[in-house]
Tab-separated table of C-alpha atoms in Angstrom:
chain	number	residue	atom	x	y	z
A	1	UNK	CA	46.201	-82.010	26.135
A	2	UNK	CA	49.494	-82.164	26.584
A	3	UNK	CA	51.829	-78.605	26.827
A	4	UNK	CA	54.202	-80.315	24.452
A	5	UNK	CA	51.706	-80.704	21.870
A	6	UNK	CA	50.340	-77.672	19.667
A	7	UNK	CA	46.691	-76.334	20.274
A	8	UNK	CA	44.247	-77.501	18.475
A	9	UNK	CA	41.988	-74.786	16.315
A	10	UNK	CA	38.318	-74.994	17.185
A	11	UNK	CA	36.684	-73.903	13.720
A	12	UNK	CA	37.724	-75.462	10.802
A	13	UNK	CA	37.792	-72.228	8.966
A	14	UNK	CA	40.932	-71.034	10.870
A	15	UNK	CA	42.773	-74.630	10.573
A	16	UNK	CA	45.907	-74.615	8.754
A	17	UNK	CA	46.655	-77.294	6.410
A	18	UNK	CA	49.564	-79.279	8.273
A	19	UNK	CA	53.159	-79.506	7.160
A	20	UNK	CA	53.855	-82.649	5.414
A	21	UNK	CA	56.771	-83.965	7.999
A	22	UNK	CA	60.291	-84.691	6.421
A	23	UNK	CA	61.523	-88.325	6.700
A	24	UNK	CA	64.292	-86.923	9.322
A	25	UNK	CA	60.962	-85.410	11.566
A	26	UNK	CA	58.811	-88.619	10.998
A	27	UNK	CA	61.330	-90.772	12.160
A	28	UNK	CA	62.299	-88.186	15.550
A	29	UNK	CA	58.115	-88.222	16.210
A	30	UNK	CA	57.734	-92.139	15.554
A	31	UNK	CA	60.733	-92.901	17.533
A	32	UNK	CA	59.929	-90.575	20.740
A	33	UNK	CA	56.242	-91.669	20.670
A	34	UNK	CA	58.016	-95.503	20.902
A	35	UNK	CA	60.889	-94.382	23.516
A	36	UNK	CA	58.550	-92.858	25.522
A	37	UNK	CA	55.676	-95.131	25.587
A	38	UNK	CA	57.837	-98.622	26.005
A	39	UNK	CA	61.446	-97.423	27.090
A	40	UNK	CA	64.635	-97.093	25.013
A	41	UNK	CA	66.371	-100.539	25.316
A	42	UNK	CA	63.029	-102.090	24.808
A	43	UNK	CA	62.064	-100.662	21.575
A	44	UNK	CA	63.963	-101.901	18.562
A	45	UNK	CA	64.826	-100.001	15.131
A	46	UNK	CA	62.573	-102.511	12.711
A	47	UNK	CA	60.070	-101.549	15.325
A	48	UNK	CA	60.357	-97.790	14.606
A	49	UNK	CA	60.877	-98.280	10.996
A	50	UNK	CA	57.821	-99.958	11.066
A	51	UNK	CA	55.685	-97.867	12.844
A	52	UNK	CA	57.631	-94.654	10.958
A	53	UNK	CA	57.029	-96.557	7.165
A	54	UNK	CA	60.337	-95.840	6.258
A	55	UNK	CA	63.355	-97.552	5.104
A	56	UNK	CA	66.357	-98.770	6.750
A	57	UNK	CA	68.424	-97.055	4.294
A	58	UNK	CA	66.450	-93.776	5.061
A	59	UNK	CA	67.197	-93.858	8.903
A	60	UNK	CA	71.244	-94.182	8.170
A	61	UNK	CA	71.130	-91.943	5.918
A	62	UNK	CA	69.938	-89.437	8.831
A	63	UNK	CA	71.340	-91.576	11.491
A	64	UNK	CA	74.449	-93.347	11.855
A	65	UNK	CA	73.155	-95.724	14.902
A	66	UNK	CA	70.256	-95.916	17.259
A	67	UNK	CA	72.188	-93.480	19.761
A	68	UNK	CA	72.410	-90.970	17.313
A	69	UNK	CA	68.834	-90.972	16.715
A	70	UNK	CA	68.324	-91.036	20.938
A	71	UNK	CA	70.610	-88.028	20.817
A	72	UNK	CA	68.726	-86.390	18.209
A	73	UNK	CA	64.958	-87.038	19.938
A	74	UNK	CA	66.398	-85.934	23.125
A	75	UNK	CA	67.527	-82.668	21.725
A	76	UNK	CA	64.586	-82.092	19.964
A	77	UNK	CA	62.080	-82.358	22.952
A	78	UNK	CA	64.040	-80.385	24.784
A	79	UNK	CA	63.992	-77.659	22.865
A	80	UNK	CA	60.488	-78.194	22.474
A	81	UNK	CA	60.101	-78.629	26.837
A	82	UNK	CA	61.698	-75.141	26.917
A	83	UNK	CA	59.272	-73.627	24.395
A	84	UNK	CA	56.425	-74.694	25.812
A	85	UNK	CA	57.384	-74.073	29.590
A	86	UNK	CA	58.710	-70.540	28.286
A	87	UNK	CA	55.578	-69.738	26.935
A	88	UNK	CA	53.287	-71.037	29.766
A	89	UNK	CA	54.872	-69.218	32.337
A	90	UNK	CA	55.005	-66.027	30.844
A	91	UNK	CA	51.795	-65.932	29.294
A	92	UNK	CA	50.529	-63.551	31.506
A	93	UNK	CA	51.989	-60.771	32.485
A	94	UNK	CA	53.605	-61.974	35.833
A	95	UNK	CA	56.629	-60.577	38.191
A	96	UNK	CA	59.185	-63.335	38.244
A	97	UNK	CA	58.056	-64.450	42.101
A	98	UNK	CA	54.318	-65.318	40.220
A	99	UNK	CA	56.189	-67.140	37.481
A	100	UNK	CA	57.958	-69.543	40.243
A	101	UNK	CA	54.535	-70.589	41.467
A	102	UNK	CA	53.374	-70.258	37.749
A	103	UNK	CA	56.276	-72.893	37.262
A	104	UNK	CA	54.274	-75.195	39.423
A	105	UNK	CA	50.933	-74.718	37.784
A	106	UNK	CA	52.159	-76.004	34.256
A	107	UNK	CA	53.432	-79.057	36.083
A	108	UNK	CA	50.028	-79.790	37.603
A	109	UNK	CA	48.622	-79.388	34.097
A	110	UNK	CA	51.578	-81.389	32.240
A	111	UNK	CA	50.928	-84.561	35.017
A	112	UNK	CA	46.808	-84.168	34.928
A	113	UNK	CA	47.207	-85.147	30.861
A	114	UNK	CA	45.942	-87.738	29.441
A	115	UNK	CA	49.227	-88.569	27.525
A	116	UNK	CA	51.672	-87.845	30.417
A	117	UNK	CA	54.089	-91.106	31.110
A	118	UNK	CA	56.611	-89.770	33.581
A	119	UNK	CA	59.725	-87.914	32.044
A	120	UNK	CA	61.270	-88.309	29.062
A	121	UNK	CA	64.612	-87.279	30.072
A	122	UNK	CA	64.412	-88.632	33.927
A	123	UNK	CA	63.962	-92.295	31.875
A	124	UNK	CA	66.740	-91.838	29.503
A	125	UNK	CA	68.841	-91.541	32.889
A	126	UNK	CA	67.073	-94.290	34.528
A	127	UNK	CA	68.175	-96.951	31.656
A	128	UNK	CA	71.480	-94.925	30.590
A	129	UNK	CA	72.961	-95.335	34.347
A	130	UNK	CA	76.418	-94.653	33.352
A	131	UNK	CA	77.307	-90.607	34.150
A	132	UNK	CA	79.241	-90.409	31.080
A	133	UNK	CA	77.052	-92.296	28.507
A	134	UNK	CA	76.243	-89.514	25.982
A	135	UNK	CA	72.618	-90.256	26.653
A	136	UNK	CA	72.518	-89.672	29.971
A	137	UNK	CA	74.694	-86.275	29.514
A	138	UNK	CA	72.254	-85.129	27.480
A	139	UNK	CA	69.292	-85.595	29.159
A	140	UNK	CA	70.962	-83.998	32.887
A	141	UNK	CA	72.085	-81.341	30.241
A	142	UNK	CA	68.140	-81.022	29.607
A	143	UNK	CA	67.619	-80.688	33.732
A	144	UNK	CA	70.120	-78.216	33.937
A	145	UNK	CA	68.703	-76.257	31.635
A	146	UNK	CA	65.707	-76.080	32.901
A	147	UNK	CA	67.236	-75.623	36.677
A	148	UNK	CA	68.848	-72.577	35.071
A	149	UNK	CA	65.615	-71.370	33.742
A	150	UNK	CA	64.278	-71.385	37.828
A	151	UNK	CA	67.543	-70.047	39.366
A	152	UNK	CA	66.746	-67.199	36.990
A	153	UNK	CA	63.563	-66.198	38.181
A	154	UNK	CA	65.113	-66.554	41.709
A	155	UNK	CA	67.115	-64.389	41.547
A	156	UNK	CA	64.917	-62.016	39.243
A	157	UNK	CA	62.664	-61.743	42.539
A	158	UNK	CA	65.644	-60.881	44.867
A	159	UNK	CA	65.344	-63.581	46.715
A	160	UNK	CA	68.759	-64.227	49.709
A	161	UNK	CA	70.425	-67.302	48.817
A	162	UNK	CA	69.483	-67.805	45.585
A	163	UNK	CA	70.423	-71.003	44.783
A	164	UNK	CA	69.385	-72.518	48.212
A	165	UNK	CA	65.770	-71.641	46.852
A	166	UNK	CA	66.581	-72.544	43.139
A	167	UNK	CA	67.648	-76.001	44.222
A	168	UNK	CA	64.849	-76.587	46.893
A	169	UNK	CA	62.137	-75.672	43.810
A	170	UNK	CA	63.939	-77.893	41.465
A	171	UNK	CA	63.676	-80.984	43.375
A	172	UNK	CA	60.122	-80.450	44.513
A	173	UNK	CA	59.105	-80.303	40.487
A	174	UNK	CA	61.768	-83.654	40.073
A	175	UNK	CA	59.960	-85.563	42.498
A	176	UNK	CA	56.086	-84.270	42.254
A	177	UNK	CA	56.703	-85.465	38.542
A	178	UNK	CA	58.399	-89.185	39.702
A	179	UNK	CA	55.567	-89.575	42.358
A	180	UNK	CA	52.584	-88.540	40.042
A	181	UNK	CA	53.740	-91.049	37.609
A	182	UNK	CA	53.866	-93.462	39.716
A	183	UNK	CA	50.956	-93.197	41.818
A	184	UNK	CA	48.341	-91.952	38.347
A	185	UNK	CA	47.766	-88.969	40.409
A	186	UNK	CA	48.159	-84.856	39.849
A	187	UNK	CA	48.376	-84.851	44.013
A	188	UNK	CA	52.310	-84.707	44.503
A	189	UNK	CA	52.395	-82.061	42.244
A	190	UNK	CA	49.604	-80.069	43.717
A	191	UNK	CA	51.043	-80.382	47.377
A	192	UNK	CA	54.636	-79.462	45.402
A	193	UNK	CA	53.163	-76.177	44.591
A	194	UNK	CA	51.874	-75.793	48.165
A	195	UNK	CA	55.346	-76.570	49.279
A	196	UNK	CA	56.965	-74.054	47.201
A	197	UNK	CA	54.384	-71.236	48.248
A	198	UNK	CA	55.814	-71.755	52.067
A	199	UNK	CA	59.412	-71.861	50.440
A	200	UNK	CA	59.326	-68.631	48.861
A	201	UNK	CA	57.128	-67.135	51.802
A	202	UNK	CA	60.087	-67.792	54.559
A	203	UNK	CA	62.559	-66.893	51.868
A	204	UNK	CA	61.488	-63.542	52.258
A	205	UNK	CA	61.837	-63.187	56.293
């Protein structure tokens, strides 16, 4: 299962109906599902249309181009990355120097699904190359985000040199996620965690 997607009830006596998805939301869920599976550049609007069974005049009337509606998936999963990491990490009760290595268990988890393809937002770099492309600012404004969200629990847990730490911990999740994507393997991110235990063990001497 993947921890962007919601959890699925087990009887059918506590299922909710589902919420019939807006035009605007069918077209962000088509196109993602698209962007993510074959790339950005590769997948074309008539193929999202297509796939969303909508009409071209409903997408502009939401959208005024295909960036816009890159824009407007990107934001979207973010919010929706932060949500779920949020909630993973502090669903138990845990002092901030658990929820680092916590941090590290929801990546194992995200990379072992079945429906993980790499990362969204490190892709939308890889094809938007150009720092000031709107796409690419928005998905490094994504990674800072979520480096924010680990310099906080740094420095929560009192750590010396806080952002020494913060940074180290960020770019051991940024590569265990490249390198289990492209070796099909939850390994980099399990020896990631292992890496982080020993950084936050000498951070303390």
């Amino acid at each position: 299962m993947s921890l962007l997607s919601p959890v699925k009830e087990s009887s059918a006596s506590t299922r909710r109906p589902r919420q019939r998805l807006t035009k605007r939301d069918q077209l962000l869920e088509t196109a993602w599902q698209l962007f993510y599976r074959n790339g950005y550049h590769a997948t074309g609007i008539d193929r999202i249309l297509a796939d969303a069974g909508v009409a071209k005049m409903t997408l502009y009337k939401h959208f005024r181009s295909k960036e816009e509606l890159i824009l407007a998936v990107l934001e979207k999963r973010s919010d929706q990355f932060h949500e779920s990491f949020s909630r993973f990490i502090r669903a138990k009760k845990r002092a901030p120097e658990r929820q680092l290595l916590a941090a590290f268990d929801w990546l194992i988890t995200w990379v072992s699904s079945k429906e993980f393809r790499g990362c969204f937002f490190q892709k939308a770099m890889a094809e938007y190359q150009d720092l000031h492309d709107p796409i690419h600012q928005a998905a490094l404004a994504h990674k800072a985000t979520f480096y924010g969200e680990i310099r906080r629990l740094v420095v929560e847990s009192s750590f010396p040199n806080s952002k020494t730490l913060a940074d180290q911990l960020t770019l051991l999740v940024e590569g265990a996620i490249v390198y289990s994507h492209a070796t099909g393997s939850p390994m980099p991110a399990v020896q990631a965690r292992e890496a982080a235990w020993s950084l936050i063990k000498n951070a303390r001497r």
